[in-house]
CSV table of C-alpha atoms in Angstrom, one decimal:
chain,number,residue,atom,x,y,z
A,1,MET,CA,11.9,-10.6,-3.8
A,2,ARG,CA,12.1,-8.0,-6.5
A,3,THR,CA,9.2,-5.6,-6.0
A,4,ALA,CA,7.9,-3.2,-8.6
A,5,LEU,CA,6.2,0.0,-7.6
A,6,LEU,CA,3.8,1.5,-10.2
A,7,GLN,CA,3.6,5.2,-9.6
A,8,SER,CA,0.6,6.3,-11.6
A,9,SER,CA,-2.9,7.6,-11.3
A,10,GLY,CA,-4.0,5.5,-14.2
A,11,ARG,CA,-7.1,6.7,-15.9
A,12,PRO,CA,-9.5,8.0,-13.3
A,13,GLY,CA,-13.1,6.9,-13.9
A,14,SER,CA,-12.2,4.0,-16.2
A,15,VAL,CA,-11.8,0.5,-14.7
A,16,ALA,CA,-11.2,-1.0,-18.2
A,17,GLU,CA,-8.3,1.4,-19.0
A,18,ASN,CA,-6.8,0.9,-15.6
A,19,LEU,CA,-6.9,-2.9,-16.1
A,20,LYS,CA,-5.0,-2.3,-19.4
A,21,VAL,CA,-2.4,-0.2,-17.6
A,22,LEU,CA,-2.0,-2.9,-15.0
A,23,ASP,CA,-1.7,-5.6,-17.6
A,24,ASP,CA,1.0,-3.7,-19.5
A,25,THR,CA,2.9,-2.9,-16.4
A,26,ALA,CA,2.7,-6.4,-15.1
A,27,GLY,CA,4.4,-7.6,-18.3
A,28,ARG,CA,7.2,-5.0,-17.9
A,29,ALA,CA,7.6,-5.9,-14.2
A,30,ALA,CA,7.8,-9.6,-14.9
A,31,ALA,CA,10.3,-9.1,-17.7
A,32,ALA,CA,12.5,-7.2,-15.2
A,33,GLY,CA,12.4,-10.2,-12.7
A,34,ALA,CA,9.8,-8.8,-10.3
A,35,GLY,CA,7.8,-11.3,-8.2
A,36,LEU,CA,5.4,-8.6,-7.0
A,37,LEU,CA,3.8,-5.5,-8.5
A,38,ALA,CA,2.2,-2.9,-6.2
A,39,ALA,CA,-0.2,-0.2,-7.5
A,40,PRO,CA,-1.5,2.9,-5.6
A,41,GLU,CA,-4.5,3.5,-3.5
A,42,MET,CA,-7.8,3.3,-5.5
A,43,PHE,CA,-5.8,2.5,-8.6
A,44,LEU,CA,-8.6,0.4,-10.1
A,45,THR,CA,-11.1,3.3,-10.4
A,46,GLY,CA,-9.3,6.6,-9.6
A,47,TYR,CA,-9.4,8.4,-6.3
A,48,ALA,CA,-11.0,11.8,-6.9
A,49,ILE,CA,-14.1,10.6,-8.8
A,50,GLY,CA,-16.8,11.6,-6.3
A,51,ASP,CA,-20.0,9.6,-6.4
A,52,ASP,CA,-18.5,7.3,-9.1
A,53,ILE,CA,-16.7,5.7,-6.2
A,54,ALA,CA,-20.0,4.0,-5.1
A,55,ARG,CA,-21.0,3.3,-8.6
A,56,LEU,CA,-17.7,1.6,-9.5
A,57,ALA,CA,-17.2,-0.2,-6.2
A,58,GLU,CA,-17.0,-4.0,-6.5
A,59,PRO,CA,-16.8,-6.9,-4.0
A,60,ALA,CA,-13.4,-8.4,-3.2
A,61,ASP,CA,-14.2,-11.3,-5.5
A,62,GLY,CA,-15.8,-9.3,-8.3
A,63,ASP,CA,-15.1,-9.1,-12.0
A,64,SER,CA,-12.1,-6.9,-11.7
A,65,ALA,CA,-10.5,-9.2,-9.1
A,66,ASP,CA,-11.0,-12.0,-11.6
A,67,ALA,CA,-9.4,-9.9,-14.3
A,68,ILE,CA,-6.4,-9.1,-12.1
A,69,ALA,CA,-6.0,-12.7,-11.1
A,70,GLU,CA,-5.8,-13.6,-14.8
A,71,ILE,CA,-3.2,-10.9,-15.4
A,72,ALA,CA,-1.2,-12.1,-12.4
A,73,THR,CA,-1.3,-15.7,-13.6
A,74,ARG,CA,-0.4,-14.9,-17.2
A,75,HIS,CA,2.6,-12.8,-16.2
A,76,GLY,CA,3.7,-15.0,-13.3
A,77,LEU,CA,3.8,-12.4,-10.5
A,78,ALA,CA,1.7,-11.2,-7.5
A,79,ILE,CA,-0.2,-8.0,-7.8
A,80,ALA,CA,-1.4,-5.7,-5.0
A,81,TYR,CA,-3.8,-2.9,-5.9
A,82,GLY,CA,-6.1,-0.4,-4.3
A,83,TYR,CA,-9.9,-0.3,-5.1
A,84,PRO,CA,-13.3,0.7,-3.7
A,85,GLU,CA,-14.7,-2.5,-2.2
A,86,ARG,CA,-18.5,-3.0,-2.0
A,87,ASP,CA,-19.8,-5.1,0.9
A,88,GLY,CA,-23.6,-4.9,0.6
A,89,GLU,CA,-24.5,-1.2,1.1
A,90,THR,CA,-21.1,-0.4,2.5
A,91,VAL,CA,-18.1,0.9,0.5
A,92,HIS,CA,-14.5,0.5,1.9
A,93,ASN,CA,-11.2,1.9,0.7
A,94,SER,CA,-9.4,-1.4,0.2
A,95,ALA,CA,-6.3,-3.0,-1.1
A,96,GLN,CA,-6.1,-6.6,-2.3
A,97,LEU,CA,-3.1,-8.9,-2.8
A,98,ILE,CA,-3.4,-11.6,-5.5
A,99,ASP,CA,-0.6,-14.1,-6.0
A,100,ALA,CA,1.0,-15.5,-9.1
A,101,THR,CA,-1.4,-18.4,-9.2
A,102,GLY,CA,-4.4,-16.0,-9.3
A,103,THR,CA,-5.3,-16.7,-5.7
A,104,ARG,CA,-6.6,-13.9,-3.6
A,105,ARG,CA,-4.3,-13.9,-0.6
A,106,ALA,CA,-5.2,-10.8,1.5
A,107,ASN,CA,-7.8,-8.0,1.5
A,108,TYR,CA,-7.4,-5.0,3.7
A,109,ARG,CA,-9.9,-2.2,4.4
A,110,LYS,CA,-8.4,1.2,5.3
A,111,THR,CA,-8.9,1.8,9.0
A,112,HIS,CA,-8.0,5.5,9.3
A,113,LEU,CA,-9.8,7.7,6.8
A,114,PHE,CA,-8.3,11.0,5.8
A,115,GLY,CA,-10.3,14.2,5.5
A,116,CYS,CA,-13.9,14.9,4.7
A,117,PHE,CA,-13.6,13.4,1.2
A,118,GLU,CA,-12.9,9.9,2.5
A,119,ARG,CA,-15.2,10.1,5.4
A,120,ASP,CA,-18.0,11.1,3.0
A,121,HIS,CA,-17.4,8.1,0.7
A,122,PHE,CA,-16.1,5.2,2.7
A,123,THR,CA,-16.7,3.2,5.9
A,124,PRO,CA,-13.5,2.5,7.9
A,125,GLY,CA,-12.3,-1.0,8.3
A,126,ASP,CA,-12.0,-2.6,11.7
A,127,GLN,CA,-9.2,-5.1,11.2
A,128,GLN,CA,-5.7,-3.7,11.9
A,129,LEU,CA,-3.6,-6.7,10.9
A,130,VAL,CA,-3.9,-8.3,7.4
A,131,GLN,CA,-1.0,-10.5,6.3
A,132,ALA,CA,-0.1,-13.2,3.8
A,133,GLU,CA,2.9,-15.3,3.1
A,134,LEU,CA,4.4,-14.6,-0.3
A,135,ASN,CA,7.7,-15.9,-1.8
A,136,GLY,CA,9.2,-16.5,1.6
A,137,LEU,CA,8.2,-13.2,3.1
A,138,THR,CA,5.4,-12.2,5.4
A,139,VAL,CA,3.6,-9.4,3.6
A,140,GLY,CA,1.3,-6.9,5.4
A,141,LEU,CA,-1.1,-4.3,4.0
A,142,LEU,CA,-1.9,-0.8,5.1
A,143,ILE,CA,-3.3,2.1,3.1
A,144,CYS,CA,-1.9,5.7,3.0
A,145,TYR,CA,-2.9,7.5,6.2
A,146,ASP,CA,-2.8,4.3,8.1
A,147,VAL,CA,1.0,4.2,8.0
A,148,GLU,CA,1.2,7.6,9.7
A,149,PHE,CA,0.0,6.1,12.9
A,150,PRO,CA,3.0,4.4,14.5
A,151,GLU,CA,0.8,1.9,16.4
A,152,ASN,CA,-0.3,0.4,13.1
A,153,VAL,CA,3.2,-0.3,11.8
A,154,ARG,CA,4.4,-1.5,15.3
A,155,ALA,CA,1.6,-4.0,15.3
A,156,HIS,CA,2.8,-5.3,12.0
A,157,ALA,CA,6.3,-5.5,13.4
A,158,LEU,CA,5.2,-7.5,16.4
A,159,ALA,CA,3.2,-9.8,14.2
A,160,GLY,CA,6.2,-10.6,12.0
A,161,THR,CA,5.6,-8.5,8.9
A,162,ASP,CA,8.7,-8.5,6.7
A,163,LEU,CA,7.4,-6.3,3.8
A,164,LEU,CA,4.6,-3.8,4.5
A,165,LEU,CA,2.8,-2.7,1.3
A,166,VAL,CA,1.2,0.7,1.5
A,167,PRO,CA,-0.8,1.8,-1.5
A,168,THR,CA,-1.2,5.5,-1.1
A,169,ALA,CA,-2.7,8.7,-2.4
A,170,GLN,CA,-0.3,11.1,-0.8
A,171,MET,CA,-1.0,14.7,-1.7
A,172,HIS,CA,0.7,18.1,-1.4
A,173,PRO,CA,1.9,19.5,1.0
A,174,PHE,CA,2.5,16.2,2.9
A,175,GLN,CA,5.4,14.9,0.8
A,176,PHE,CA,7.6,14.7,4.0
A,177,VAL,CA,5.8,11.4,4.7
A,178,ALA,CA,7.3,9.8,1.6
A,179,GLU,CA,10.6,11.6,2.0
A,180,SER,CA,11.2,11.1,5.8
A,181,MET,CA,8.6,9.2,7.6
A,182,ILE,CA,8.6,6.0,5.5
A,183,PRO,CA,12.3,5.3,5.9
A,184,VAL,CA,12.0,6.0,9.7
A,185,ARG,CA,9.0,3.6,9.9
A,186,ALA,CA,11.1,0.9,8.2
A,187,PHE,CA,14.0,1.4,10.5
A,188,GLU,CA,12.2,1.7,13.8
A,189,ASN,CA,10.1,-1.4,13.0
A,190,GLN,CA,12.8,-3.5,11.2
A,191,MET,CA,10.9,-4.2,8.0
A,192,TYR,CA,10.8,-3.2,4.4
A,193,VAL,CA,8.1,-0.6,3.6
A,194,ALA,CA,6.8,-0.2,0.0
A,195,TYR,CA,5.0,3.1,-0.3
A,196,VAL,CA,3.4,3.4,-3.8
A,197,ASN,CA,1.7,6.7,-4.7
A,198,ARG,CA,-0.5,8.3,-7.2
A,199,VAL,CA,0.9,11.3,-9.1
A,200,GLY,CA,-0.4,14.5,-10.7
A,201,GLN,CA,-3.6,16.5,-10.4
A,202,GLU,CA,-7.0,14.9,-9.8
A,203,ASP,CA,-9.8,17.4,-9.2
A,204,GLU,CA,-8.6,19.4,-6.1
A,205,PHE,CA,-5.9,17.0,-5.1
A,206,GLU,CA,-2.3,17.2,-6.2
A,207,PHE,CA,-0.6,13.8,-5.7
A,208,VAL,CA,3.2,14.1,-5.2
A,209,GLY,CA,4.6,10.8,-6.3
A,210,LEU,CA,7.9,10.1,-4.5
A,211,SER,CA,7.0,6.4,-4.2
A,212,THR,CA,9.7,4.5,-2.2
A,213,LEU,CA,10.7,1.1,-0.9
A,214,ALA,CA,12.7,1.6,2.3
A,215,GLY,CA,14.8,-1.0,4.0
A,216,PRO,CA,15.2,-1.9,7.7
A,217,ASP,CA,18.3,0.2,7.7
A,218,GLY,CA,16.3,3.3,6.9
A,219,VAL,CA,17.7,3.5,3.4
A,220,ALA,CA,15.5,4.0,0.4
A,221,ARG,CA,16.2,1.2,-2.0
A,222,ALA,CA,14.1,2.9,-4.7
A,223,ARG,CA,12.6,6.3,-5.0
A,224,ALA,CA,10.5,7.7,-7.8
A,225,GLY,CA,10.2,11.3,-8.8
A,226,ARG,CA,7.1,13.2,-9.6
A,227,THR,CA,6.1,11.7,-12.9
A,228,GLU,CA,4.6,8.3,-13.8
A,229,GLN,CA,7.2,5.7,-13.2
A,230,LEU,CA,7.9,2.0,-12.6
A,231,VAL,CA,10.6,1.6,-10.0
A,232,PHE,CA,12.2,-1.6,-8.6
A,233,ALA,CA,13.9,-2.7,-5.4
A,234,ASP,CA,14.6,-6.0,-3.7
A,235,ALA,CA,13.3,-7.1,-0.3
A,236,ASP,CA,16.1,-9.4,0.9
A,237,PRO,CA,15.2,-11.8,3.7
A,238,ALA,CA,18.9,-12.4,4.6
A,239,PHE,CA,19.6,-8.7,5.0
A,240,LEU,CA,16.4,-8.3,7.0
A,241,ALA,CA,17.4,-11.1,9.4
A,242,ALA,CA,20.8,-9.6,9.9
A,243,SER,CA,19.4,-6.2,10.5
A,244,ARG,CA,16.9,-7.5,13.1
A,245,GLU,CA,19.8,-9.2,14.9
A,246,ASN,CA,21.8,-6.0,15.1
A,247,ASN,CA,19.0,-3.5,15.8
A,248,PRO,CA,17.6,-3.9,19.4
A,249,TYR,CA,14.4,-1.7,19.1
A,250,LEU,CA,11.9,-4.6,19.2
A,251,LYS,CA,14.0,-6.6,21.8
A,252,ASP,CA,14.4,-3.5,24.1
A,253,ARG,CA,10.8,-2.5,24.3
A,254,ARG,CA,9.2,-2.3,27.7
A,255,PRO,CA,5.5,-2.9,27.2
A,256,ASP,CA,4.9,-2.6,30.9
A,257,LEU,CA,5.4,1.1,30.6
A,258,TYR,CA,3.1,1.7,27.6
A,259,GLY,CA,-0.3,1.3,29.2
A,260,SER,CA,-1.1,5.0,28.9
A,261,LEU,CA,-1.0,4.6,25.1
A,262,VAL,CA,-4.4,2.9,25.1
């Protein structure tokens, strides 16, 4: 499945403008043959927008979800995007996957919040594994800091995730995550990992870009720089199956020794 990664911070504070960016990008991605477009963490509203997070938060089936479903249907591709999700009085840092028919297929709430900013504005989710079937692949969702905990990615590997989507807001000086950790996560767990980042300065945060889609061989199939970009790479089920056959990590595990981890 050809996957498009939108490296952009959009227009922080403007849902309407970010929907326009997503619509335009979906058209470009579909024209290039993509079956899936992935956007960064909190793309719908912007990340560093303070109390506007709560003001702009929407339910998973809110107006913006309907608008993105229409975009996905019109362009004929699935869309994954980050947004602040309102659930009653609670706000989560969430990511949602909508397929090419406009059906909401998966919604994930970030479980590991990073720093005081996130802990001040969000409630952590409590569901580690969120998956959906898409174009012959099992697609999983994590958000940014979540992927830095090896237990999260290994849980996806054991549950059969083929392509792990990670909308992110990775900031300076932690660019080694995109450069080094993501290819290692893909290799050690025998999956594709799509890590799609924001870019540029937002308030006190400097987002580093470097979005990547890494394969189960630990090789980056696509890697963006430090500007707004749309990059493409393929998640190939046949290559994944062959890689899993040849790499023994998951087969050679000894869970009887790992009790101390929990």
